[in-house]
XYZ file of C-alpha atoms in Angstrom:
713
model
C 15.946 18.695 -28.631
C 15.444 21.448 -25.586
C 14.217 20.013 -22.522
C 13.708 22.769 -19.890
C 13.519 22.128 -15.937
C 11.809 24.684 -13.999
C 11.259 24.818 -9.652
C 8.526 26.321 -7.615
C 9.190 27.752 -4.186
C 8.895 24.227 -2.557
C 11.470 22.780 -5.094
C 8.680 20.809 -6.823
C 10.140 20.273 -10.524
C 8.064 21.630 -13.624
C 9.468 20.247 -16.774
C 8.973 21.131 -20.398
C 10.198 19.372 -23.702
C 9.422 19.105 -27.707
C 7.665 15.665 -27.191
C 6.615 12.935 -24.688
C 10.037 11.007 -25.258
C 12.422 13.807 -24.341
C 9.852 14.675 -21.612
C 10.323 11.021 -20.272
C 13.930 11.841 -20.385
C 13.841 14.559 -18.318
C 11.692 13.294 -15.870
C 13.933 10.401 -15.093
C 16.784 12.947 -14.644
C 15.206 15.010 -12.590
C 13.971 12.222 -10.301
C 17.572 10.921 -10.265
C 18.739 14.367 -9.322
C 16.197 14.556 -6.412
C 16.141 10.880 -5.373
C 18.957 9.286 -6.275
C 19.454 6.975 -2.898
C 15.764 6.247 -2.978
C 16.090 5.248 -6.820
C 19.160 3.000 -5.746
C 17.243 1.236 -2.878
C 14.191 0.455 -5.266
C 16.488 -0.916 -7.979
C 17.881 -3.281 -5.559
C 14.724 -4.493 -3.708
C 13.113 -4.830 -7.395
C 16.613 -7.199 -7.951
C 16.446 -8.640 -4.601
C 20.145 -7.265 -3.847
C 19.382 -4.663 -1.392
C 21.131 -6.819 1.632
C 24.446 -6.169 -0.393
C 24.833 -2.788 1.201
C 21.907 -2.521 3.814
C 23.108 -5.925 5.748
C 21.020 -8.617 7.094
C 18.044 -6.396 8.167
C 17.238 -6.388 4.208
C 18.054 -10.237 3.533
C 14.219 -11.451 4.063
C 12.988 -9.151 1.393
C 15.910 -10.269 -0.963
C 15.024 -13.813 -0.524
C 11.136 -12.943 -1.118
C 12.057 -11.176 -3.982
C 14.255 -13.641 -5.551
C 11.755 -16.469 -4.797
C 8.755 -14.573 -6.191
C 10.993 -13.573 -9.246
C 10.247 -10.081 -9.522
C 13.128 -9.299 -11.742
C 12.451 -11.746 -14.184
C 8.745 -10.887 -14.081
C 9.485 -7.185 -14.832
C 11.961 -8.441 -17.661
C 8.820 -10.473 -19.459
C 6.505 -7.643 -18.966
C 8.551 -5.074 -20.547
C 9.825 -7.883 -23.371
C 5.615 -7.901 -23.886
C 5.588 -4.338 -23.889
C 8.224 -3.786 -26.730
C 5.739 -6.425 -28.971
C 2.787 -4.719 -28.180
C 3.053 -1.249 -27.643
C 6.640 -0.364 -28.668
C 5.842 3.693 -28.570
C 5.295 2.981 -24.768
C 8.512 1.033 -24.660
C 10.741 3.634 -26.118
C 9.119 6.238 -23.510
C 10.165 3.977 -20.743
C 13.543 3.397 -22.074
C 13.629 7.302 -22.391
C 12.816 8.098 -18.538
C 15.536 5.174 -17.939
C 17.918 6.990 -19.832
C 17.029 9.968 -18.258
C 17.800 8.127 -14.456
C 21.345 6.884 -15.758
C 22.127 10.463 -16.666
C 21.389 11.822 -13.545
C 22.498 8.981 -11.300
C 26.132 9.351 -13.050
C 26.681 12.426 -10.973
C 24.195 11.903 -7.992
C 25.155 12.973 -4.592
C 23.805 11.504 -1.526
C 25.183 10.935 1.840
C 23.821 7.294 2.100
C 26.104 5.971 -0.762
C 29.220 7.261 1.296
C 27.672 5.633 4.476
C 26.843 2.335 2.658
C 29.787 2.223 0.181
C 27.305 1.829 -2.564
C 28.037 3.184 -6.114
C 24.857 3.806 -8.386
C 24.206 1.230 -10.868
C 22.787 1.189 -14.057
C 19.335 0.886 -14.577
C 18.071 -1.355 -17.516
C 14.709 -0.988 -19.583
C 12.773 -2.776 -17.485
C 14.013 -1.317 -14.029
C 10.638 0.933 -13.365
C 8.460 -2.482 -14.266
C 10.349 -3.864 -11.551
C 10.082 -0.864 -8.890
C 6.313 -0.748 -9.579
C 6.181 -4.909 -9.056
C 8.136 -4.112 -5.658
C 6.283 -1.866 -4.375
C 2.862 -3.282 -5.122
C 3.668 -7.433 -4.705
C 2.288 -7.197 -1.237
C -0.470 -4.391 -1.630
C -3.419 -6.764 -1.927
C -2.261 -8.848 1.116
C -2.304 -12.081 0.149
C -0.418 -12.999 3.169
C -3.662 -12.782 4.785
C -4.509 -16.007 3.722
C -1.712 -17.340 5.178
C -3.674 -15.910 8.257
C -6.935 -17.187 7.833
C -5.377 -20.945 7.787
C -4.047 -20.107 11.143
C -7.423 -18.948 12.262
C -9.295 -21.976 10.974
C -6.717 -24.346 12.102
C -6.690 -23.477 15.937
C -10.449 -21.895 16.269
C -12.786 -22.532 13.047
C -13.542 -21.225 9.919
C -16.624 -18.905 11.343
C -13.632 -17.270 13.533
C -12.268 -15.789 10.251
C -14.655 -13.328 9.711
C -14.062 -12.180 13.180
C -10.674 -10.918 12.192
C -11.680 -9.547 9.032
C -10.624 -5.895 8.883
C -8.171 -3.722 7.229
C -5.418 -5.206 8.922
C -1.546 -5.229 9.082
C 0.094 -4.755 5.749
C -2.395 -3.241 3.662
C -2.887 0.044 2.209
C -5.718 2.272 2.149
C -6.962 5.735 0.846
C -9.333 8.211 0.610
C -10.885 9.953 -2.301
C -14.234 11.613 -2.953
C -15.632 13.428 -6.206
C -17.994 16.328 -5.861
C -19.694 17.205 -9.333
C -20.710 20.521 -10.569
C -24.064 20.639 -9.020
C -22.547 20.611 -5.788
C -20.034 23.114 -5.975
C -19.611 26.995 -6.133
C -17.959 27.145 -9.131
C -20.253 24.534 -10.969
C -17.382 22.641 -11.940
C -16.287 19.249 -10.300
C -13.736 18.873 -7.458
C -11.617 15.686 -6.697
C -9.964 15.101 -3.233
C -8.722 12.629 -1.158
C -5.115 11.032 0.108
C -3.425 7.821 -0.293
C -2.617 6.050 2.850
C 0.298 4.286 2.753
C 3.653 3.535 4.678
C 5.030 7.068 5.339
C 8.750 6.780 3.758
C 11.423 9.280 3.810
C 11.999 10.050 1.137
C 8.200 9.809 -0.044
C 6.375 7.164 -2.146
C 5.143 10.121 -4.164
C 6.849 12.754 -6.047
C 4.849 15.887 -7.228
C 5.512 16.938 -10.845
C 4.712 18.871 -13.576
C 4.969 17.453 -17.183
C 4.227 19.332 -20.363
C 4.948 18.987 -24.027
C 2.752 19.829 -27.171
C 0.589 16.513 -26.522
C -0.190 17.077 -22.927
C 0.184 19.377 -19.629
C -0.177 17.399 -16.804
C 0.579 18.004 -13.044
C 0.237 15.165 -10.573
C 1.991 12.586 -8.278
C 4.314 10.289 -9.700
C 5.628 7.021 -8.288
C 9.881 7.711 -8.097
C 11.161 5.210 -10.433
C 8.068 5.204 -12.561
C 7.646 7.537 -15.914
C 4.390 9.605 -16.151
C 1.571 10.110 -13.671
C -0.352 7.101 -12.802
C -2.459 7.493 -9.833
C -3.673 11.183 -9.340
C -3.199 13.626 -12.242
C -4.894 16.743 -13.651
C -4.231 17.704 -17.418
C -6.368 20.951 -16.940
C -9.605 19.504 -18.865
C -9.749 16.157 -16.754
C -8.588 14.515 -13.525
C -8.493 11.481 -11.935
C -7.407 9.768 -9.007
C -7.640 6.258 -7.187
C -8.088 4.330 -3.956
C -7.050 0.741 -3.228
C -10.296 -1.577 -4.537
C -9.409 -4.175 -1.850
C -9.612 -6.595 -4.541
C -8.165 -10.165 -4.110
C -6.058 -10.993 -7.296
C -3.425 -13.250 -5.724
C -4.092 -16.814 -5.259
C -1.382 -19.405 -2.706
C -1.470 -22.950 -3.513
C -0.277 -25.666 -1.440
C 2.361 -27.540 -3.426
C 3.441 -31.640 -3.370
C 6.804 -31.477 -4.582
C 9.654 -34.307 -5.076
C 13.229 -33.941 -6.009
C 14.179 -36.523 -8.795
C 17.235 -36.905 -10.388
C 16.531 -34.187 -13.014
C 15.590 -31.304 -10.632
C 12.182 -30.690 -8.744
C 8.479 -32.042 -10.075
C 5.133 -30.839 -8.987
C 1.981 -32.900 -8.761
C -1.245 -30.988 -10.982
C -4.548 -31.370 -10.984
C -4.289 -33.838 -13.207
C -2.660 -36.481 -11.101
C 0.817 -35.825 -13.525
C 3.754 -35.053 -11.895
C 5.323 -32.238 -14.064
C 8.815 -30.736 -13.668
C 9.194 -27.438 -12.166
C 11.848 -24.864 -12.771
C 14.729 -24.980 -10.357
C 17.586 -22.685 -10.229
C 19.631 -21.546 -7.218
C 20.903 -17.944 -6.587
C 23.140 -16.121 -4.166
C 22.109 -13.277 -2.243
C 25.121 -11.190 -1.159
C 24.601 -9.736 2.745
C 26.999 -6.834 3.807
C 28.885 -7.831 7.064
C 27.807 -11.456 6.837
C 28.253 -14.488 4.831
C 26.186 -14.947 1.705
C 22.907 -16.737 1.229
C 22.113 -19.429 -1.356
C 18.403 -19.709 -2.213
C 16.818 -22.041 -4.395
C 14.182 -20.812 -6.800
C 11.094 -23.053 -7.723
C 8.537 -22.351 -10.005
C 5.423 -24.416 -10.875
C 2.639 -24.510 -13.395
C 0.829 -22.103 -10.624
C 3.628 -20.238 -9.887
C 7.106 -19.370 -7.914
C 7.313 -21.207 -4.638
C 7.430 -18.754 -2.058
C 7.451 -21.016 1.160
C 9.178 -24.061 1.792
C 10.168 -26.589 -0.870
C 10.731 -30.379 -1.699
C 11.489 -30.809 2.153
C 8.532 -29.134 3.282
C 8.131 -25.777 4.592
C 11.293 -24.827 7.166
C 12.630 -28.728 6.086
C 9.669 -30.056 8.256
C 9.210 -33.211 6.149
C 5.271 -33.307 7.324
C 5.026 -29.395 5.606
C 3.330 -28.240 8.906
C 6.119 -25.506 8.914
C 6.065 -24.737 12.641
C 7.340 -25.378 15.771
C 5.324 -27.899 18.125
C 2.794 -25.593 20.077
C 1.467 -26.195 23.660
C 0.225 -29.762 24.367
C -2.895 -30.479 22.857
C -2.826 -27.533 20.206
C -3.456 -28.023 16.664
C -0.519 -27.564 14.231
C -0.952 -24.394 12.204
C -0.684 -25.413 8.833
C -2.618 -28.028 7.142
C -0.865 -31.757 6.788
C 0.927 -32.653 3.977
C -1.462 -35.222 2.480
C -1.451 -38.757 1.729
C 1.877 -40.773 1.411
C 3.668 -38.064 3.444
C 4.341 -35.977 0.450
C 5.973 -32.522 1.683
C 3.728 -29.029 0.991
C 5.475 -26.196 -0.092
C 3.347 -22.948 -0.959
C 3.259 -20.882 -4.670
C 1.889 -17.659 -5.798
C -0.181 -17.186 -8.574
C -0.151 -13.390 -9.406
C -1.774 -11.654 -12.640
C 1.622 -9.764 -14.037
C 3.595 -13.302 -13.747
C 0.722 -14.962 -15.773
C -0.023 -12.381 -18.513
C 3.450 -10.763 -19.009
C 1.393 -7.214 -18.687
C 1.761 -4.801 -15.992
C -0.429 -2.295 -17.200
C 2.081 0.396 -18.373
C 0.227 0.664 -21.884
C -2.193 2.625 -19.683
C 0.355 5.501 -18.620
C 0.780 7.379 -21.881
C -2.986 7.760 -22.501
C -3.660 8.929 -19.027
C -1.346 11.771 -19.750
C -3.090 12.388 -23.098
C -6.506 12.619 -21.674
C -8.890 15.087 -22.140
C -11.951 14.118 -21.049
C -13.547 11.434 -18.654
C -13.869 9.000 -21.001
C -10.398 9.333 -22.333
C -9.160 8.206 -18.636
C -11.945 5.318 -18.894
C -10.233 3.701 -21.773
C -7.003 4.583 -20.370
C -7.578 2.553 -17.306
C -9.301 -0.281 -19.546
C -5.689 -1.188 -19.998
C -4.373 -1.050 -16.162
C -3.425 -4.055 -14.791
C -2.121 -4.183 -11.278
C -2.939 -2.770 -8.474
C -6.395 -3.107 -8.557
C -7.843 0.653 -7.870
C -11.118 2.021 -7.842
C -10.811 5.014 -10.041
C -12.540 8.612 -10.124
C -12.549 11.181 -12.718
C -14.418 14.233 -13.615
C -13.811 16.621 -16.564
C -15.081 20.366 -17.512
C -17.342 19.363 -19.868
C -19.346 17.407 -16.945
C -18.243 14.065 -17.292
C -17.552 11.690 -14.449
C -16.432 8.573 -14.069
C -16.386 6.045 -10.829
C -14.981 2.720 -11.622
C -12.803 -0.116 -10.940
C -9.583 -0.695 -12.950
C -7.142 -3.958 -12.903
C -6.923 -7.386 -13.543
C -8.958 -9.993 -11.291
C -9.172 -13.501 -12.409
C -12.201 -15.754 -12.700
C -11.743 -18.719 -10.382
C -13.438 -20.691 -7.400
C -14.492 -18.850 -4.122
C -12.020 -21.052 -2.185
C -9.459 -19.615 -3.910
C -10.069 -16.170 -2.639
C -10.393 -17.085 1.052
C -7.558 -19.564 1.908
C -4.685 -21.719 0.478
C -5.960 -24.338 -2.223
C -4.692 -27.637 -3.298
C -2.479 -27.727 -6.403
C -3.075 -31.322 -6.536
C -6.739 -30.889 -6.920
C -8.940 -29.959 -9.981
C -11.257 -26.638 -10.035
C -8.895 -24.262 -8.649
C -7.474 -22.784 -11.925
C -8.043 -19.392 -13.624
C -10.803 -19.041 -15.907
C -10.250 -15.594 -17.486
C -10.850 -12.074 -16.068
C -13.797 -10.425 -13.966
C -15.602 -7.442 -15.897
C -14.646 -3.978 -14.118
C -17.507 -2.853 -12.049
C -18.702 0.450 -12.377
C -20.754 3.083 -10.177
C -22.481 6.283 -10.136
C -22.933 9.347 -7.987
C -25.333 9.725 -5.316
C -26.911 13.087 -4.730
C -23.635 14.539 -6.776
C -20.956 12.647 -4.913
C -19.076 9.660 -4.740
C -17.244 8.490 -1.940
C -14.194 5.769 -1.949
C -12.196 4.714 1.261
C -11.633 1.067 0.807
C -15.154 0.248 1.784
C -17.363 -2.258 0.206
C -18.601 -0.238 -2.579
C -18.497 -1.073 -6.446
C -15.054 -3.630 -5.925
C -17.281 -5.544 -3.374
C -17.769 -8.504 -6.186
C -13.807 -8.703 -6.351
C -12.635 -8.785 -2.801
C -13.071 -10.455 0.603
C -12.178 -8.088 3.271
C -12.865 -4.568 2.946
C -11.895 -1.338 5.454
C -14.849 -0.688 7.987
C -17.099 1.950 7.017
C -16.365 4.428 9.347
C -13.953 6.602 6.908
C -16.495 6.556 4.111
C -19.707 7.326 6.095
C -17.766 10.505 7.882
C -16.592 11.863 4.361
C -20.473 11.001 2.913
C -21.806 12.664 6.290
C -19.796 15.831 6.060
C -20.402 16.313 2.316
C -24.001 16.040 2.648
C -24.014 18.686 5.503
C -22.925 21.377 2.980
C -24.843 22.252 -0.217
C -21.990 23.901 -2.243
C -18.446 23.224 -1.990
C -15.265 24.656 -3.016
C -11.655 23.851 -3.267
C -10.842 25.864 -0.425
C -13.384 23.666 1.906
C -11.555 20.223 1.049
C -9.055 20.380 4.016
C -11.417 20.248 6.641
C -12.193 16.860 5.078
C -8.772 15.749 5.238
C -7.963 16.481 8.682
C -11.457 15.252 10.491
C -10.387 13.192 13.223
C -13.809 11.431 14.340
C -13.341 8.089 15.659
C -16.219 6.214 14.547
C -14.704 2.813 15.606
C -14.756 3.844 19.077
C -18.581 3.197 19.648
C -18.233 -0.998 20.762
C -15.713 -0.236 23.670
C -17.452 2.908 24.779
C -20.601 0.660 25.079
C -18.814 -2.079 27.070
C -17.598 0.573 29.284
C -21.134 2.233 29.774
C -22.460 -1.265 31.301
C -19.524 -1.686 33.976
C -20.486 -1.016 37.555
C -18.617 -1.619 40.603
C -15.377 0.075 39.589
C -12.922 1.485 41.912
C -13.436 5.518 42.187
C -10.611 6.185 39.813
C -11.827 4.020 37.129
C -15.315 4.858 37.717
C -14.136 8.328 37.124
C -12.165 7.725 33.994
C -14.956 5.655 32.631
C -17.321 8.485 32.795
C -14.407 11.034 31.340
C -14.367 8.877 28.188
C -18.184 8.472 27.931
C -18.093 12.544 28.203
C -15.218 12.277 25.340
C -16.147 13.747 22.142
C -14.675 11.009 20.053
C -11.961 12.936 18.431
C -8.428 11.689 17.922
C -6.699 15.447 18.199
C -2.795 15.292 18.874
C -3.515 17.615 21.755
C -6.372 15.987 23.554
C -5.764 14.029 26.799
C -9.044 12.114 26.142
C -7.948 10.760 23.130
C -4.726 9.449 25.125
C -6.719 7.887 27.717
C -8.987 6.042 24.948
C -5.832 5.000 23.295
C -4.679 3.467 26.629
C -7.436 1.668 27.358
C -8.068 0.261 24.167
C -4.557 -0.880 23.800
C -4.757 -2.581 27.246
C -7.882 -4.394 26.082
C -6.208 -5.652 22.958
C -3.535 -6.928 25.131
C -5.753 -8.847 27.344
C -7.788 -10.397 24.702
C -4.858 -11.385 22.735
C -3.258 -13.056 26.109
C -6.451 -14.922 26.404
C -5.809 -18.807 26.183
C -8.371 -19.189 23.784
C -6.257 -17.465 21.461
C -2.749 -19.341 22.622
C -2.281 -21.413 19.356
C -2.254 -17.908 17.392
C 0.643 -16.515 19.244
C 3.343 -18.711 17.722
C 2.890 -18.534 13.829
C 4.317 -21.017 11.642
C 8.383 -20.757 10.382
C 7.119 -18.816 7.071
C 9.693 -16.375 6.045
C 10.034 -13.106 8.044
C 8.767 -10.807 5.456
C 5.139 -12.575 6.057
C 5.170 -11.970 9.879
C 3.439 -8.570 10.165
C 0.305 -10.490 9.188
C 0.730 -13.392 11.276
C 1.158 -11.338 14.525
C -1.733 -11.508 17.096
C -1.705 -8.669 18.726
C -2.149 -6.367 15.693
C -4.917 -8.673 14.215
C -6.922 -7.907 17.601
C -6.213 -4.631 17.546
C -7.368 -3.963 13.990
C -10.315 -6.243 14.598
C -11.221 -5.354 17.949
C -15.163 -3.530 17.180
C -15.490 -6.791 15.446
C -14.482 -9.077 18.416
C -16.398 -6.569 21.090
C -19.527 -7.106 19.108
C -19.378 -10.788 18.477
C -22.515 -12.582 19.910
C -19.951 -15.016 21.565
C -16.011 -15.218 21.756
C -14.784 -18.729 22.588
C -15.348 -18.212 26.036
C -13.551 -14.885 26.412
C -14.797 -12.562 29.374
C -15.124 -9.568 27.456
C -16.619 -7.449 30.157
C -13.951 -8.668 32.713
C -11.299 -7.787 29.940
C -12.614 -4.493 29.653
C -12.897 -3.949 33.505
C -9.689 -5.138 34.177
C -8.189 -2.594 31.395
C -9.848 0.156 32.796
C -8.889 -0.419 36.310
C -5.199 -0.771 35.134
C -5.336 2.427 33.097
C -6.869 4.334 35.874
C -4.031 3.151 38.200
C -1.542 4.234 35.589
C -3.047 7.026 33.230
C -0.778 8.465 30.694
C 0.441 11.977 31.990
C 0.059 13.666 28.434
C -2.119 14.024 25.284
C -2.616 11.759 22.194
C 0.181 13.341 20.476
C 2.938 12.653 22.964
C 2.375 9.036 21.924
C 1.094 8.988 18.429
C 4.329 10.208 16.629
C 5.390 10.116 13.107
C 7.426 6.879 12.548
C 8.623 6.977 8.781
C 10.246 3.637 6.911
C 13.970 4.782 6.035
C 16.088 2.359 4.739
C 18.895 3.659 6.357
C 18.166 5.554 9.579
C 19.916 9.003 9.646
C 22.982 9.836 11.854
C 21.210 12.616 13.240
C 17.464 11.099 13.820
C 14.677 13.841 13.675
C 12.420 14.267 16.654
C 9.192 13.476 14.757
C 5.957 15.439 15.575
C 3.047 14.300 17.193
C -0.280 13.293 14.908
C -3.830 13.633 14.847
C -5.755 11.077 13.567
C -6.346 7.118 13.999
C -6.852 4.272 11.999
C -10.489 4.849 11.285
C -10.708 8.485 11.401
C -10.893 10.292 7.843
C -7.220 11.236 9.045
C -5.846 7.913 9.197
C -2.676 7.921 10.854
C -2.065 4.394 11.960
C -0.450 3.033 14.946
C -0.754 -0.465 16.087
C -3.459 -0.772 19.130
C -1.931 -2.836 21.860
C 1.507 -2.541 20.542
C 2.484 0.831 19.603
C 1.053 4.404 19.274
C 3.775 5.443 16.905
C 2.400 5.740 13.278
C 3.978 4.584 10.405
C 1.329 4.711 8.097
C -0.719 7.693 7.113
C -1.393 10.205 4.317
C 1.318 10.037 1.933
C 0.013 13.042 0.168
C -3.157 14.895 -0.016
C -4.304 16.534 -3.039
C -7.524 18.984 -4.191
C -8.454 19.021 -8.258
C -10.169 21.508 -9.201
C -11.749 21.465 -12.825
C -12.985 25.085 -12.671
C -9.237 26.389 -12.433
C -6.547 24.139 -12.345
C -4.398 26.743 -10.537
C -7.028 26.770 -7.593
C -5.865 23.055 -7.026
C -3.763 22.324 -3.955
C -1.650 19.119 -2.830
C 0.837 18.521 -0.291
C 3.311 15.639 0.623
C 4.424 14.735 4.139
C 7.983 15.660 4.083
C 9.085 17.660 0.736
C 9.952 17.219 -3.045
C 13.568 16.715 -2.376
C 14.997 13.218 -0.986
C 18.343 14.429 -0.015
C 19.065 15.160 3.604
C 19.990 19.049 4.271
C 18.022 20.159 1.207
C 15.758 23.311 1.957
C 12.929 20.972 0.253
C 13.821 17.950 2.255
C 11.135 18.405 5.056
C 9.822 22.065 4.118
C 5.988 20.848 3.619
C 5.952 18.861 6.990
C 4.687 21.923 9.010
C 1.830 22.026 6.188
C 1.176 18.669 6.034
C 0.558 18.440 10.008
C -1.894 21.001 10.032
C -3.880 20.161 6.954
C -2.488 22.968 4.797
C -1.952 22.657 0.962
C 0.624 23.917 -1.683
C -0.718 25.848 -4.302
C -0.368 23.987 -7.839
C 1.581 26.547 -9.911
C 1.482 26.063 -13.963
C 2.210 29.726 -14.897
C 5.795 29.115 -16.047
C 6.568 32.960 -15.543
C 5.744 32.075 -12.040
C 8.451 29.108 -11.712
C 12.288 29.530 -11.309
C 14.278 28.176 -14.361
C 16.910 25.558 -13.125
C 18.601 24.438 -16.342
C 18.257 23.499 -19.843
C 18.896 19.826 -20.697
């Protein structure tokens, strides 16, 4: 069998093979050549072994991965795939064979620095990588935060903090039907918002064989093109649906001579699976972790002795005198409480990989629709369009039917009424005036979720699209890079009511009230607004009303981003400023003090001086890059997220941008934040960064005569 590997001017791989299986092997091979270090980090993260070469900083993740049973779940799901869909299983195996072939002679400086030798991928490793990337995607730790808010304030306060908060991921996407384009054929465009990583979380790739010819954004370590693709006659894209499909249960556990038992909803103690594992840590002693699984799911917090060894199950250091303990009590008889996680792949043994080959083979929107019927996790909003005028706007993924309480907070495993009772039917939606917009707002997925992104991005995209009758592919970057900040209004409204300010503060207020509300990197006004916003956030978070939320329970470290008060206040600021009453907090006084503080010590430069790219790396480079300043902000269409009140540095943002043109695929465009190669020093490691910063896109090339042949496999 002949497999050909080509590259375009940006180092993007274009692969051609005699069949889908040979193509999968080539995809694995070229991914290992381009992203060897990234693949090995992700494999170890899926196994819970990354601390063995990354040290103590990776230990928290490894402990979580072991307790939540990522690797075992991946094995189960692959075994199920082999039984139900042997053709897809063979295709996945071919990808793994290619990865192993590529890793055999992989070159990456990080291997030498850490002493890591690339290991062997197993057939289930791509499923483990997928799980590791998405296990926290639905933000189940937010339920831990809601418990804290309810315990220290009350249940009504939960809504005040409800927003697209820390640890979640969003995206923009829009579909413009043929009636609204200059060509008469549809356009799909958008940008997934994720943690910006180096190497990037998306891989531009072109896969061609007699069955299909697809360009799209792949997830390194996973075969095919799952999220964003264009087959020539149909294209699709996704955003996070913000659905809630993972449940947390309080568990009552006890040790017996035979092991551990858990109390079920029928009042019967049942044996829980239990074993211990040892986590190796570079530069430190190994750590032993107890792995327990009840009938609900793996225990991810606490154990038979409670949370962090607390026999009352409260799991936190005592707060100030008179404060409420952060977690609920153990219950009658002082039985300790632990917390288990129930998540669909662990329950069903299906990770939805059966959708991947049908997506590549799709010819029409109806084919994409049928393929996404097999989708499992994460739950996404899907848009698709084809050259015959077909369009699709639906939710895809598995969301359990269960009690409303399960969706909101932790529920007691020992009480009936919290079991899963089947699966929701995926909602569907249509187009409005030839347009559909998805930006994690309350839309077709609303019945499936609890917290959604504020409507600012979706409203802004819809307004921009309404402002022009006909659109072309070349018009789309103007939407990608729009920096209008809709969420600025509540703070500016508070500023407008202030009187009696010092002359310096009054001048600053007037300047901000005249600001165009654009978070451009070169804007001094945007920097001033961000400084005032940060000062307000810190003052609100420091108010005695929220003292109980400043010290989270002694939960595992991996959950801390969801439990930190300052980020929660920062992302919920407009809710907190607009609420009728806020537990005695004098918000006008906080805003007044904040603007006076900033007026005394205003930022000297522009927004891009502090709002700089901060990509995540498993291992920091020996020679750190001077990362650029960015335009945008959390609630802009150009969503580059710092943490208001904590840091302006942006760790989240558009992990790719794309424009799919159904009139002519070669008019499509795309870009990633850094480049196609994960190898430091490669000419294609960071060559797309200048384009990404300015909003420019790379042409999608599908003409083989314009590509440079690299090798035959």
